[in-house]
PDB file of C-alpha atoms in Angstrom:
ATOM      1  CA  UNK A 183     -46.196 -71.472 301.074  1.00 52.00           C
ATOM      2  CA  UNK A 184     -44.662 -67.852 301.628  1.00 52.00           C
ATOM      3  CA  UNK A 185     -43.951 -67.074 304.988  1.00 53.00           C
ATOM      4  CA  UNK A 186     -41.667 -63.717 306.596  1.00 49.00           C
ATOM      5  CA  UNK A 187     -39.913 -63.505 308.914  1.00 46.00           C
ATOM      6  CA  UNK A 188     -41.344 -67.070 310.060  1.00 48.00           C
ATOM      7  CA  UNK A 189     -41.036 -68.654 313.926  1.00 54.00           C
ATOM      8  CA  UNK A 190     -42.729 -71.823 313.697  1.00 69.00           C
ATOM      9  CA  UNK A 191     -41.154 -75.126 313.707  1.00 90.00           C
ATOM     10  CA  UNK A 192     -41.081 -76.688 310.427  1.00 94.00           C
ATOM     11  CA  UNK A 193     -40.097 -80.773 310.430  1.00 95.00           C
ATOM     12  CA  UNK A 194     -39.305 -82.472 306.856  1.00 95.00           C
ATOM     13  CA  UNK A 195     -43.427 -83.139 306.758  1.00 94.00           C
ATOM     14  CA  UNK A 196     -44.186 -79.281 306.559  1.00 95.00           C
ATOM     15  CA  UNK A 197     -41.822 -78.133 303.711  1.00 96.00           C
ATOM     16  CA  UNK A 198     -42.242 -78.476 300.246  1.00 97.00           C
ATOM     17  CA  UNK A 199     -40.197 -77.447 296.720  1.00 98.00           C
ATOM     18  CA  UNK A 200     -41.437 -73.999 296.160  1.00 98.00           C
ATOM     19  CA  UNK A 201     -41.550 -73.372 299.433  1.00 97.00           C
ATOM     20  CA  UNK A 202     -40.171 -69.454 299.980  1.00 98.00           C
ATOM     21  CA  UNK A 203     -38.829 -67.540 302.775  1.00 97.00           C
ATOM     22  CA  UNK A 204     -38.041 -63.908 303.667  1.00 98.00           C
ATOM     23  CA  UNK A 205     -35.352 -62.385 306.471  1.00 98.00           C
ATOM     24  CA  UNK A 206     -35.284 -59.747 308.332  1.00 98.00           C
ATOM     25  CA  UNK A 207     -32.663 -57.192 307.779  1.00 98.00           C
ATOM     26  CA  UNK A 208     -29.056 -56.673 308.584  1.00 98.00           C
ATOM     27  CA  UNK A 209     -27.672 -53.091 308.123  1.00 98.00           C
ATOM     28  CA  UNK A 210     -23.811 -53.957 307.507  1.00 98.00           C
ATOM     29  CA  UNK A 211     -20.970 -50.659 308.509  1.00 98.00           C
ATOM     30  CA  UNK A 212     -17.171 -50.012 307.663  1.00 98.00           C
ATOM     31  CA  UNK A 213     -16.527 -51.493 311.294  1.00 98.00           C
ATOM     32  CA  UNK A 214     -18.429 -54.787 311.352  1.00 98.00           C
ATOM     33  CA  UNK A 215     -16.630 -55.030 308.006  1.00 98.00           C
ATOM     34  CA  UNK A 216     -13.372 -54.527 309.410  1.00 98.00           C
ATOM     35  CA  UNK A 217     -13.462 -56.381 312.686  1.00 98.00           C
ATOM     36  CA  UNK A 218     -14.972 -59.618 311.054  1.00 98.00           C
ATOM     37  CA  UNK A 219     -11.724 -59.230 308.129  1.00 98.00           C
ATOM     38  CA  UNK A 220      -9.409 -58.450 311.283  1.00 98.00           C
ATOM     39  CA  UNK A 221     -10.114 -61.883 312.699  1.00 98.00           C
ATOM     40  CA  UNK A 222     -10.727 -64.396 309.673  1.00 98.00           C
ATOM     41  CA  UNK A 223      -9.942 -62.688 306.918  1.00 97.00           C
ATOM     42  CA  UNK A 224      -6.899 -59.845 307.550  1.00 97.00           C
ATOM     43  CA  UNK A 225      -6.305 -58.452 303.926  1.00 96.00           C
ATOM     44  CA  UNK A 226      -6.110 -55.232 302.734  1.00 95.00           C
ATOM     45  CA  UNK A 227      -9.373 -54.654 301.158  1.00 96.00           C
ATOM     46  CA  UNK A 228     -11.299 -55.848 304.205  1.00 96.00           C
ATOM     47  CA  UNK A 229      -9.427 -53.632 306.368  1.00 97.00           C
ATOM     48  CA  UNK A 230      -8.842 -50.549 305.108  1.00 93.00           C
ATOM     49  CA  UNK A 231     -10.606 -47.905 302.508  1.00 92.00           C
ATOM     50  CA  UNK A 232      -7.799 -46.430 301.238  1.00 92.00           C
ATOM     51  CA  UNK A 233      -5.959 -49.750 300.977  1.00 92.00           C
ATOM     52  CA  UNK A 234      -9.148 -50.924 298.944  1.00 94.00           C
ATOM     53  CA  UNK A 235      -9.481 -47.945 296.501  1.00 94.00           C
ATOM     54  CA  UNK A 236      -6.129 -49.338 295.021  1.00 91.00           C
ATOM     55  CA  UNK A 237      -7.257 -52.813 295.132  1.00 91.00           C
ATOM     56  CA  UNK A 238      -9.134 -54.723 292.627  1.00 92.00           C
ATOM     57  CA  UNK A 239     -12.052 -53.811 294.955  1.00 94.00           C
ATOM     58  CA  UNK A 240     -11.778 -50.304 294.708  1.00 95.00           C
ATOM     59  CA  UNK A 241     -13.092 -49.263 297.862  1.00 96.00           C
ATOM     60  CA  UNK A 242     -13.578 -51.554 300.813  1.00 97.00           C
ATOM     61  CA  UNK A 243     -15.177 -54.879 300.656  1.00 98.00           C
ATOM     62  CA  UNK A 244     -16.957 -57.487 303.039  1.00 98.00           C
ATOM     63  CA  UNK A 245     -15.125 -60.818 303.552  1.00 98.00           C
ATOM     64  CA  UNK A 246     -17.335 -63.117 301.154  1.00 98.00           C
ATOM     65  CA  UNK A 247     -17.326 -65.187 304.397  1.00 98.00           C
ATOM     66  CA  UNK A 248     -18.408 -62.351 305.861  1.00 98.00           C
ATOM     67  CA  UNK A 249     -21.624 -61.659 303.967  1.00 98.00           C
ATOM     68  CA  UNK A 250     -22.331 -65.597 304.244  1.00 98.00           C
ATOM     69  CA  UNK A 251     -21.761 -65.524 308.200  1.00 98.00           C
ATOM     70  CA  UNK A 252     -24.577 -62.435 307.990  1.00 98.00           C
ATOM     71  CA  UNK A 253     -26.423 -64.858 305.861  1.00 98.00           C
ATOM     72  CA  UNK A 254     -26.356 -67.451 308.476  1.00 98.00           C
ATOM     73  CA  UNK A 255     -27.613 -65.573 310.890  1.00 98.00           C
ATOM     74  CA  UNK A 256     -30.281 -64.761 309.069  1.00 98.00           C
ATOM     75  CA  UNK A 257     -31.129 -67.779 307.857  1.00 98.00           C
ATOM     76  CA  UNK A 258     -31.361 -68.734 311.073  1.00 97.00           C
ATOM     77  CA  UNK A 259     -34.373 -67.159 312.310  1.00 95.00           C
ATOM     78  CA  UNK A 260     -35.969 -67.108 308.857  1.00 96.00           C
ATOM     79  CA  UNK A 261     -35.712 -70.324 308.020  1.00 95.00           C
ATOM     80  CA  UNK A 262     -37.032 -72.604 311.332  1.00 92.00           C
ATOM     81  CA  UNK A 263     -36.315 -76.000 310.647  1.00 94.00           C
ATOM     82  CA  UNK A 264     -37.937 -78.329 313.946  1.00 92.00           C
ATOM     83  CA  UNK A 265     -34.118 -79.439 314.339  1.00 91.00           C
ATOM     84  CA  UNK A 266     -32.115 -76.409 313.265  1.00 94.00           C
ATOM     85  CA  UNK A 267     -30.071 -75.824 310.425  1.00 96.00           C
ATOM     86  CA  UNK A 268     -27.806 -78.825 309.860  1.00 95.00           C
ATOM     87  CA  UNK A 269     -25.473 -78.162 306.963  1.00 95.00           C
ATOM     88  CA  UNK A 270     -24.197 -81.135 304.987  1.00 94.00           C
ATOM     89  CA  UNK A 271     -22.516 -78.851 302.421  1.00 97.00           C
ATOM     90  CA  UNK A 272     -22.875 -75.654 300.037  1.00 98.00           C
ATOM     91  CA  UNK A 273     -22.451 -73.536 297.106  1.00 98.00           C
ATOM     92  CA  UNK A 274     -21.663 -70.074 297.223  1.00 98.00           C
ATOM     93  CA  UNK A 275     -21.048 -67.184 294.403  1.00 98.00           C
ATOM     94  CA  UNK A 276     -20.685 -63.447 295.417  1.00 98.00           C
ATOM     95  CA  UNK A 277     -21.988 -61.740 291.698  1.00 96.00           C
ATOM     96  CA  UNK A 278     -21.201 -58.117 293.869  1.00 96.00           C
ATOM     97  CA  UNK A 279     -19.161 -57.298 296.414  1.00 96.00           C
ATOM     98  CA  UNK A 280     -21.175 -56.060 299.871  1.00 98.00           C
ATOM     99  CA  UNK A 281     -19.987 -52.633 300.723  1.00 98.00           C
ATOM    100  CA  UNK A 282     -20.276 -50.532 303.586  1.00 98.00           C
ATOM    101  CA  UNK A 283     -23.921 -48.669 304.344  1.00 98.00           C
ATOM    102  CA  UNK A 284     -25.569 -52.215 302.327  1.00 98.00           C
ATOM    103  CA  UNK A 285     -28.607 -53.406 304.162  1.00 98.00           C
ATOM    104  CA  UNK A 286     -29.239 -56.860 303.413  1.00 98.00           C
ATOM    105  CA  UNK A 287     -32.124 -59.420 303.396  1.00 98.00           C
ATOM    106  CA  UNK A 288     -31.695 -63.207 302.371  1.00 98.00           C
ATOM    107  CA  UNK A 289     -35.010 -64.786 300.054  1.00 98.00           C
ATOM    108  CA  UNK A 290     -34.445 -68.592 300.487  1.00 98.00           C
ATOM    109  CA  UNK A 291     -36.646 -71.084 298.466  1.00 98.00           C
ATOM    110  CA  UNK A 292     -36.750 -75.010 298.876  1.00 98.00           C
ATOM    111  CA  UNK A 293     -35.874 -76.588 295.535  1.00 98.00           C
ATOM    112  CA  UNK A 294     -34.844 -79.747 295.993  1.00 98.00           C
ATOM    113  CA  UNK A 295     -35.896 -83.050 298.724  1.00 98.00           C
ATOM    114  CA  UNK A 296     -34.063 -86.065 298.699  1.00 97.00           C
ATOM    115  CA  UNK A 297     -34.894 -88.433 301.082  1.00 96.00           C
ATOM    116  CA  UNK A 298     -32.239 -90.843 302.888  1.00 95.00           C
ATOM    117  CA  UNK A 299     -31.972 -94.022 301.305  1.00 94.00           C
ATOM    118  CA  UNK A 300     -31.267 -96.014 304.860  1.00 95.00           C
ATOM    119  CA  UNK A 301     -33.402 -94.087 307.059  1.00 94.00           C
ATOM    120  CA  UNK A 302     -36.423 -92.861 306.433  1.00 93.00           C
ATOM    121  CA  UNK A 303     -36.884 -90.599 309.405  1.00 94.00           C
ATOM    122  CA  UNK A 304     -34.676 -87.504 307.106  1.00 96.00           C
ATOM    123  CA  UNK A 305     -33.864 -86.089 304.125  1.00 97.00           C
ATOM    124  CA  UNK A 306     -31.397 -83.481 302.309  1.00 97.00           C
ATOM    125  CA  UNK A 307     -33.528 -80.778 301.661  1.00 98.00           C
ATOM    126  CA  UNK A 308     -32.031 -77.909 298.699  1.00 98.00           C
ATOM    127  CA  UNK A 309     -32.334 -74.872 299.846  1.00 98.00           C
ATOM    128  CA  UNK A 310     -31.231 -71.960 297.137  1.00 98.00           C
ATOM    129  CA  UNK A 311     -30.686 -68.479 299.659  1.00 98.00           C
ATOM    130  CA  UNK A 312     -30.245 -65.261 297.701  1.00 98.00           C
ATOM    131  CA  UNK A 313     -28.446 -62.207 299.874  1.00 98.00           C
ATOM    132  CA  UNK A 314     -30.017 -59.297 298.458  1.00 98.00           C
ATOM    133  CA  UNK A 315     -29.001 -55.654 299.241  1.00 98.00           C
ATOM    134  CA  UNK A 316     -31.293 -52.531 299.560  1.00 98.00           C
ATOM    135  CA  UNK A 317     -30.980 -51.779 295.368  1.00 97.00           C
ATOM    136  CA  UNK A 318     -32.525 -54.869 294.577  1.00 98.00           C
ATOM    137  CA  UNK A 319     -28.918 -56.324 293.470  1.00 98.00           C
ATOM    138  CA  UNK A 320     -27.566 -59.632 294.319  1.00 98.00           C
ATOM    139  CA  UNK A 321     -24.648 -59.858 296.452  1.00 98.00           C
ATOM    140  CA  UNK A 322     -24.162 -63.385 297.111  1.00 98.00           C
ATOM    141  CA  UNK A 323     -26.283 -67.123 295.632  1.00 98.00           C
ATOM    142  CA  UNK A 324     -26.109 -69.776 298.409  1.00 98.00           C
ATOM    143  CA  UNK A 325     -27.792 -73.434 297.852  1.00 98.00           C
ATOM    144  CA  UNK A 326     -27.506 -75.074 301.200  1.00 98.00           C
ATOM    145  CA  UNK A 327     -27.941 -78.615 301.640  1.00 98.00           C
ATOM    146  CA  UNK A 328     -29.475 -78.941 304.965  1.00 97.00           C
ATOM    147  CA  UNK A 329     -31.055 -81.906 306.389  1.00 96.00           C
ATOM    148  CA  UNK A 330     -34.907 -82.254 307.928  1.00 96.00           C
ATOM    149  CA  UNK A 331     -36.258 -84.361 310.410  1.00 95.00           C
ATOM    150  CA  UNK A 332     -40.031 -85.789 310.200  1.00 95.00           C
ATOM    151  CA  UNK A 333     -42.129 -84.885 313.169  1.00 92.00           C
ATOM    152  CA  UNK A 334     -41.398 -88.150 315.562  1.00 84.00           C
ATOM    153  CA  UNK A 335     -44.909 -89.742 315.296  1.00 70.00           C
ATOM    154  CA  UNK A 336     -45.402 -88.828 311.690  1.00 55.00           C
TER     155      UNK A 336
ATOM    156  CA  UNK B 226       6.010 -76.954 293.813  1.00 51.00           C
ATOM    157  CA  UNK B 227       5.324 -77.523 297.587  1.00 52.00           C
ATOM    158  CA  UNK B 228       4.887 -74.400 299.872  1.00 53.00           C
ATOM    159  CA  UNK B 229       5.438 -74.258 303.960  1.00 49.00           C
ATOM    160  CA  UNK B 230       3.734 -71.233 305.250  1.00 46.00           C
ATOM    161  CA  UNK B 231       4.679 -69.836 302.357  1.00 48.00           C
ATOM    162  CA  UNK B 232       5.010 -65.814 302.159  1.00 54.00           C
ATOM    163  CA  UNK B 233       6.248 -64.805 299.106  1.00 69.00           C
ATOM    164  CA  UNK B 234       3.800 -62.952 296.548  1.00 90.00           C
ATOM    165  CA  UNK B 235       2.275 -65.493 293.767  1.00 94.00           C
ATOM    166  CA  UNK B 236       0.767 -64.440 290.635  1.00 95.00           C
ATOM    167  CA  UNK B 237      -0.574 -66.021 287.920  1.00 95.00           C
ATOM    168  CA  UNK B 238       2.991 -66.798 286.118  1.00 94.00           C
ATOM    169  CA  UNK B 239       4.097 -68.714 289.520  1.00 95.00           C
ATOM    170  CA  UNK B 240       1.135 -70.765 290.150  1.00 96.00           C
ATOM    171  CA  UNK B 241       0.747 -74.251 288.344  1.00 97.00           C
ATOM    172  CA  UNK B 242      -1.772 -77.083 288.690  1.00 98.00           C
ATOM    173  CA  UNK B 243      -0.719 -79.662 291.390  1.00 98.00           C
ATOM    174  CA  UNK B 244       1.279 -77.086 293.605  1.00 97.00           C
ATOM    175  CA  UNK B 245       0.443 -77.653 297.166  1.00 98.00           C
ATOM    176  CA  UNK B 246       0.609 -75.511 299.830  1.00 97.00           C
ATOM    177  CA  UNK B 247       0.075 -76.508 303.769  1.00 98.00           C
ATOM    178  CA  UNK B 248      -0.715 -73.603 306.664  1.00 98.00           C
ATOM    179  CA  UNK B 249      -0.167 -73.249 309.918  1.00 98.00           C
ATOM    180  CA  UNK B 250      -2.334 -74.391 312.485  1.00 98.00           C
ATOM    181  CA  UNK B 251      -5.113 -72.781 314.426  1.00 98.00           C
ATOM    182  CA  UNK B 252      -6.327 -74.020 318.170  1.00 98.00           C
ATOM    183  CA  UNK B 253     -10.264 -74.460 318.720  1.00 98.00           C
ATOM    184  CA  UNK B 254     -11.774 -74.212 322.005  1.00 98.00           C
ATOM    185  CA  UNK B 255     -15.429 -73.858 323.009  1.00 98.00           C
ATOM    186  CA  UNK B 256     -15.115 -70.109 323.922  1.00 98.00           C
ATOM    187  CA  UNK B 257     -14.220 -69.601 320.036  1.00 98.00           C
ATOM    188  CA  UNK B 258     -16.909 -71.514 318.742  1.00 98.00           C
ATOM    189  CA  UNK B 259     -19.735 -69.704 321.117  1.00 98.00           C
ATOM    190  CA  UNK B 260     -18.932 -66.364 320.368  1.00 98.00           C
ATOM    191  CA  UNK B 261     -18.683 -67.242 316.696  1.00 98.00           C
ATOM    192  CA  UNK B 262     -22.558 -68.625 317.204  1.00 98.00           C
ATOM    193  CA  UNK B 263     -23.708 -66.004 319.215  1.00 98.00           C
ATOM    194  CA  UNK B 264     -22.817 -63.404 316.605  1.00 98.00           C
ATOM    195  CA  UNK B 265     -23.657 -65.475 313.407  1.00 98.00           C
ATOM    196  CA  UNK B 266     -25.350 -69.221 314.061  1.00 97.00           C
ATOM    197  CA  UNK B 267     -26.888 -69.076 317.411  1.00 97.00           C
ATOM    198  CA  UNK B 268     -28.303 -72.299 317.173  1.00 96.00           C
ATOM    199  CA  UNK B 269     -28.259 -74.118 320.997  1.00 95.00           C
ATOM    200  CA  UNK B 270     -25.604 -77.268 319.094  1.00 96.00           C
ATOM    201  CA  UNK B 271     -23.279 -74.312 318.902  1.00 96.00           C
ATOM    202  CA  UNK B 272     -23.533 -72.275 322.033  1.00 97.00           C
ATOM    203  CA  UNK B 273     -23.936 -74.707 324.798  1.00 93.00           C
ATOM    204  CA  UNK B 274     -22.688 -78.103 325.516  1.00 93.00           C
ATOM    205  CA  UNK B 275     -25.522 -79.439 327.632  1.00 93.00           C
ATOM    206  CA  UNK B 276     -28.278 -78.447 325.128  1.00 92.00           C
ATOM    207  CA  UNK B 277     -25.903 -79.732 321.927  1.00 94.00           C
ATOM    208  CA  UNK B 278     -25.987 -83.054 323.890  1.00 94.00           C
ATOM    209  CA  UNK B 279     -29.396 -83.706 323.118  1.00 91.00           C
ATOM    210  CA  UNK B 280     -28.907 -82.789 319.820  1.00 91.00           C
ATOM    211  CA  UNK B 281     -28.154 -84.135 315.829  1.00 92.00           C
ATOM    212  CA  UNK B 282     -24.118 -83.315 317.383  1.00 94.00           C
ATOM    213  CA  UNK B 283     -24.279 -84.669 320.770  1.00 95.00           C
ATOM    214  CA  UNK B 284     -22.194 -82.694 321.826  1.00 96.00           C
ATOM    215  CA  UNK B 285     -20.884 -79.044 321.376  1.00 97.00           C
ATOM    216  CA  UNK B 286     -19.910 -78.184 317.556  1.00 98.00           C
ATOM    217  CA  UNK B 287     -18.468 -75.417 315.415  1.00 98.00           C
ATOM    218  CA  UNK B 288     -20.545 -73.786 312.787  1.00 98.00           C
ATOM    219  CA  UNK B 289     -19.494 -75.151 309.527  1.00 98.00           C
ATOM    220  CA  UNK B 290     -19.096 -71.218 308.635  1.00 98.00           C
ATOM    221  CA  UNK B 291     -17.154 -70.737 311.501  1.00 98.00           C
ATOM    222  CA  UNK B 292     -14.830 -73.418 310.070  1.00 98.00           C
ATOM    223  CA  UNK B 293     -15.004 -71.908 306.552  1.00 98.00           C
ATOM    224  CA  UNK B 294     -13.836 -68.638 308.667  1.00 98.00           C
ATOM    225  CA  UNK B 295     -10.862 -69.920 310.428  1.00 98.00           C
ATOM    226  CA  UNK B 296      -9.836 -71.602 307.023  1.00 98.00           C
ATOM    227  CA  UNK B 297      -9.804 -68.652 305.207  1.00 98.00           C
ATOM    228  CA  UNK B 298      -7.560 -67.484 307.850  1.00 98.00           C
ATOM    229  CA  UNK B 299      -5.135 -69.619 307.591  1.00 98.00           C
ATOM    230  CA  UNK B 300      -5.690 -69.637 303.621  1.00 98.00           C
ATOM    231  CA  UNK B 301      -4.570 -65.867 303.709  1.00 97.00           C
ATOM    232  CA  UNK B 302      -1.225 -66.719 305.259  1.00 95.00           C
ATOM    233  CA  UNK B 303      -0.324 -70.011 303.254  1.00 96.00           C
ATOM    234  CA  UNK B 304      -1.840 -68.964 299.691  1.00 95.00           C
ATOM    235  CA  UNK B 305      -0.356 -65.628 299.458  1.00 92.00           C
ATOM    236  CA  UNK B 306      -1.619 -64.615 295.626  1.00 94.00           C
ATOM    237  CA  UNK B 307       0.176 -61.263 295.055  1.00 92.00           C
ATOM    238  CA  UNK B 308      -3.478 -59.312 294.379  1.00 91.00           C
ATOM    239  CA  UNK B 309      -5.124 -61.283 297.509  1.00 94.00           C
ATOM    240  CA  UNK B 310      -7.217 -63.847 297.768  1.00 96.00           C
ATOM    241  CA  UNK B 311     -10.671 -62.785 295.997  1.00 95.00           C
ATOM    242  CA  UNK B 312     -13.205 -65.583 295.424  1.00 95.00           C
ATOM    243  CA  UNK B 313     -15.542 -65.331 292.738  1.00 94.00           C
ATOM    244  CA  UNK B 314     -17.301 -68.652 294.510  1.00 97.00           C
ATOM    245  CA  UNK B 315     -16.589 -71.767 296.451  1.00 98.00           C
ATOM    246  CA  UNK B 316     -17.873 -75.255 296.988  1.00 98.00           C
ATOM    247  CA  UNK B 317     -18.112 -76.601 300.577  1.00 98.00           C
ATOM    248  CA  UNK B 318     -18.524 -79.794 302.468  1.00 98.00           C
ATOM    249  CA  UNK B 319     -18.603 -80.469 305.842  1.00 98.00           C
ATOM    250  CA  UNK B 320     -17.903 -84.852 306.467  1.00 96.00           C
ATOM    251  CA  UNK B 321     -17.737 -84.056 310.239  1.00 96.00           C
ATOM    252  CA  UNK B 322     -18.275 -81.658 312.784  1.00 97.00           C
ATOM    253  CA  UNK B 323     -15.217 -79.447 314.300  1.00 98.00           C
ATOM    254  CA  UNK B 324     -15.283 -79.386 317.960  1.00 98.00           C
ATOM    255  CA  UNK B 325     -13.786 -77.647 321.179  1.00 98.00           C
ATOM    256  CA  UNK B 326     -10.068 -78.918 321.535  1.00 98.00           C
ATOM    257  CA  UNK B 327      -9.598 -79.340 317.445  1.00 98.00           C
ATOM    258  CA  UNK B 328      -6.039 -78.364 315.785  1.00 98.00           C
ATOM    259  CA  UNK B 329      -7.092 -77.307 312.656  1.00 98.00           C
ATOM    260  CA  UNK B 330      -4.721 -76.922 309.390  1.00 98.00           C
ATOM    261  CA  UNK B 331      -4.838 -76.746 305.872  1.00 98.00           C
ATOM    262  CA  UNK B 332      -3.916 -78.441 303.110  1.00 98.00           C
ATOM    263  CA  UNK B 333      -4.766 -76.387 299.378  1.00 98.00           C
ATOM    264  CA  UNK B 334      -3.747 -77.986 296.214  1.00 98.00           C
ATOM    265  CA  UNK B 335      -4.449 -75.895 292.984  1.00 98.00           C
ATOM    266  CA  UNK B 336      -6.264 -78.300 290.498  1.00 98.00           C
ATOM    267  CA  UNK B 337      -7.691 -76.165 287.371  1.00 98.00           C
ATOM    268  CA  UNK B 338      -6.714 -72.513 285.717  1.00 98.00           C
ATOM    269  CA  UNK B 339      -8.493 -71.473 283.679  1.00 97.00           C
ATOM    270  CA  UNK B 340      -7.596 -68.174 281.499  1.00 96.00           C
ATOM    271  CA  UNK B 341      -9.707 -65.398 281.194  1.00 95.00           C
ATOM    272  CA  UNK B 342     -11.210 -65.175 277.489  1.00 94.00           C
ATOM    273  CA  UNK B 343     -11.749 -61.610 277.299  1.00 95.00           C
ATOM    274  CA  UNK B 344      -8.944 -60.269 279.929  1.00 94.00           C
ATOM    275  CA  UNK B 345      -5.081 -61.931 279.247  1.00 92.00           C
ATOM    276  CA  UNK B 346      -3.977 -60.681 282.618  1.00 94.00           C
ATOM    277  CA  UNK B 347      -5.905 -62.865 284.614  1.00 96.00           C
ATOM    278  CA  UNK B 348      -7.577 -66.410 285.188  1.00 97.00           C
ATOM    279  CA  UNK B 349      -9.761 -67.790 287.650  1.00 97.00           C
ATOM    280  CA  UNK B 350      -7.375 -70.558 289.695  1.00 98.00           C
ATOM    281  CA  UNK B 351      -9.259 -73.390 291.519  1.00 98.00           C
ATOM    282  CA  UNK B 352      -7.704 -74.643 294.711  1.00 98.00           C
ATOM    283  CA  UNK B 353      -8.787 -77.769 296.628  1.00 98.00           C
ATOM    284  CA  UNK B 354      -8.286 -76.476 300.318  1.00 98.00           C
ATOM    285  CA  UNK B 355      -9.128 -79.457 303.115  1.00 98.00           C
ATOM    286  CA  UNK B 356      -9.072 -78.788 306.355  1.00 98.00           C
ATOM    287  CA  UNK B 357      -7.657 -81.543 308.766  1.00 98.00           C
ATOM    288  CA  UNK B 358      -7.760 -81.917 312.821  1.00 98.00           C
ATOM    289  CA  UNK B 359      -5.002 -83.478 314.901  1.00 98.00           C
ATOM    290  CA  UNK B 360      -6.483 -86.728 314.541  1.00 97.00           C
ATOM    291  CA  UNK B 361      -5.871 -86.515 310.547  1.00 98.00           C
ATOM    292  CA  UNK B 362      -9.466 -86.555 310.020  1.00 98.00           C
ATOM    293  CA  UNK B 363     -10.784 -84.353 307.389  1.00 98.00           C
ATOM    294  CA  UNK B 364     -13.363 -81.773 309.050  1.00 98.00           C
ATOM    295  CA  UNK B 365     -13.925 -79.532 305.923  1.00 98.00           C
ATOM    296  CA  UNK B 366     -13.417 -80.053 302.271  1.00 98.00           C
ATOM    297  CA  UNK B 367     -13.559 -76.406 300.074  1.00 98.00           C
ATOM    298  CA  UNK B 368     -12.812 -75.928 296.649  1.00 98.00           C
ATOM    299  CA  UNK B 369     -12.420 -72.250 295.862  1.00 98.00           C
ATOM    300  CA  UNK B 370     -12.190 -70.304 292.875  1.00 98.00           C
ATOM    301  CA  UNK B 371      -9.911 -68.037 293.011  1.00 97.00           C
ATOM    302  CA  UNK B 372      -8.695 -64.875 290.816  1.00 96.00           C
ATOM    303  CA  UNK B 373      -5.359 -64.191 290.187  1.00 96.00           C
ATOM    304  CA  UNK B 374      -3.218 -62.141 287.754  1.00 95.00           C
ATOM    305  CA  UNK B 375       0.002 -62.445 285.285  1.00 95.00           C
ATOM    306  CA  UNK B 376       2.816 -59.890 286.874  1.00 92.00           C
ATOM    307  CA  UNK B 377       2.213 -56.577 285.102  1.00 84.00           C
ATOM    308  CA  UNK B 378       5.254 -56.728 282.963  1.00 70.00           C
ATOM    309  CA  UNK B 379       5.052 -59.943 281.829  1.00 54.00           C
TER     310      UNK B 379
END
């Protein structure tokens, strides 16, 4: 099942490995940049372009958390599970920095459902969520572990 | 080599597996954690109290990324690498919720280095950074690797 930019309610019962799923965009500025470094993440090449030219950056940089935080959000109306988005845990790699003037879109794809042992009502469902920006490039590999509900009378 | 608050400027010749270093502590209240949702998670569990109630959290919580965010924070004071804190990727679990009233800290211990094959200045450190609330629970557990560099004359 492919579905963009989807609104329904999906319980554990509707999703499936191979499932896919498509954002919506996020056009990311120098200022969101800065004010999202200026509260969780104050260092220079967050902050400040010419700071960042001399940094291992070379120009200014999202937070990582930054670009996940965007992520979130989008995940969050692409990605409509019945009982929200429940985190257990994560993995997260940033191949690319995100820059100032990227417009991003997360492609998230179920690959992995492990149902709970003691109760059978839920399971951990994989989720792998890949941040992409508008030249096709990867700028940050998530795999949420999120867990799923079955529909109450299911 | 154990580290309060530390602020001097580590690079790769300083750091060692096994040193520790503890941060300084950052206040939660539920103001904080809804306008952290409303800009990146707005899922009702973290903007509203009455509708998290009736939810997986019953009761308001913070977004796990919200947590990640206020932990980097406090990692940029307490792990001061010389060239900054730049992750290349990071593991993250989330054994309970944070919540309105929590006095977060952090606790990072660096437990691998591993050198860079083709570049001798630099390594990619891995530091174990949990993140504890006044009641000496554990509320996030993030491993986070890390690059860092030799000083440039030695």
């Amino acid at each position: 099942m492919m579905s963009d930019h989807a609104a329904r309610e999906l319980y554990l019962d509707d999703i499936a490995v191979g499932d896919e799923f498509v954002s919506a965009e996020h056009q990311l500025d120098a200022a969101q940049i800065i004010a999202f470094a200026s509260q969780f993440d104050p260092q220079p090449f967050h902050l400040d372009d010419e700071a960042a030219q001399a940094s291992f950056f070379q120009g200014l940089a999202a937070s990582g958390w930054h670009t996940t935080a965007i992520t979130m959000r989008l995940l969050v109306q692409s990605l409509p599970f019945a009982s929200g988005l429940i985190g257990a845990g994560a993995n997260v790699t940033w191949p690319q920095p995100t820059r100032p003037g990227d417009i991003l879109h997360v492609r998230s794809r179920i690959i992995n459902i492990t149902p709970s042992r003691s109760k059978p009502d839920r399971a951990i469902v994989e989720a792998r969520s890949l941040t992409y920006a508008q030249d096709g490039q990867i700028r940050q590999d998530l795999t949420a572990r999120l867990l799923a509900f079955k529909r109450a009378n299911s």
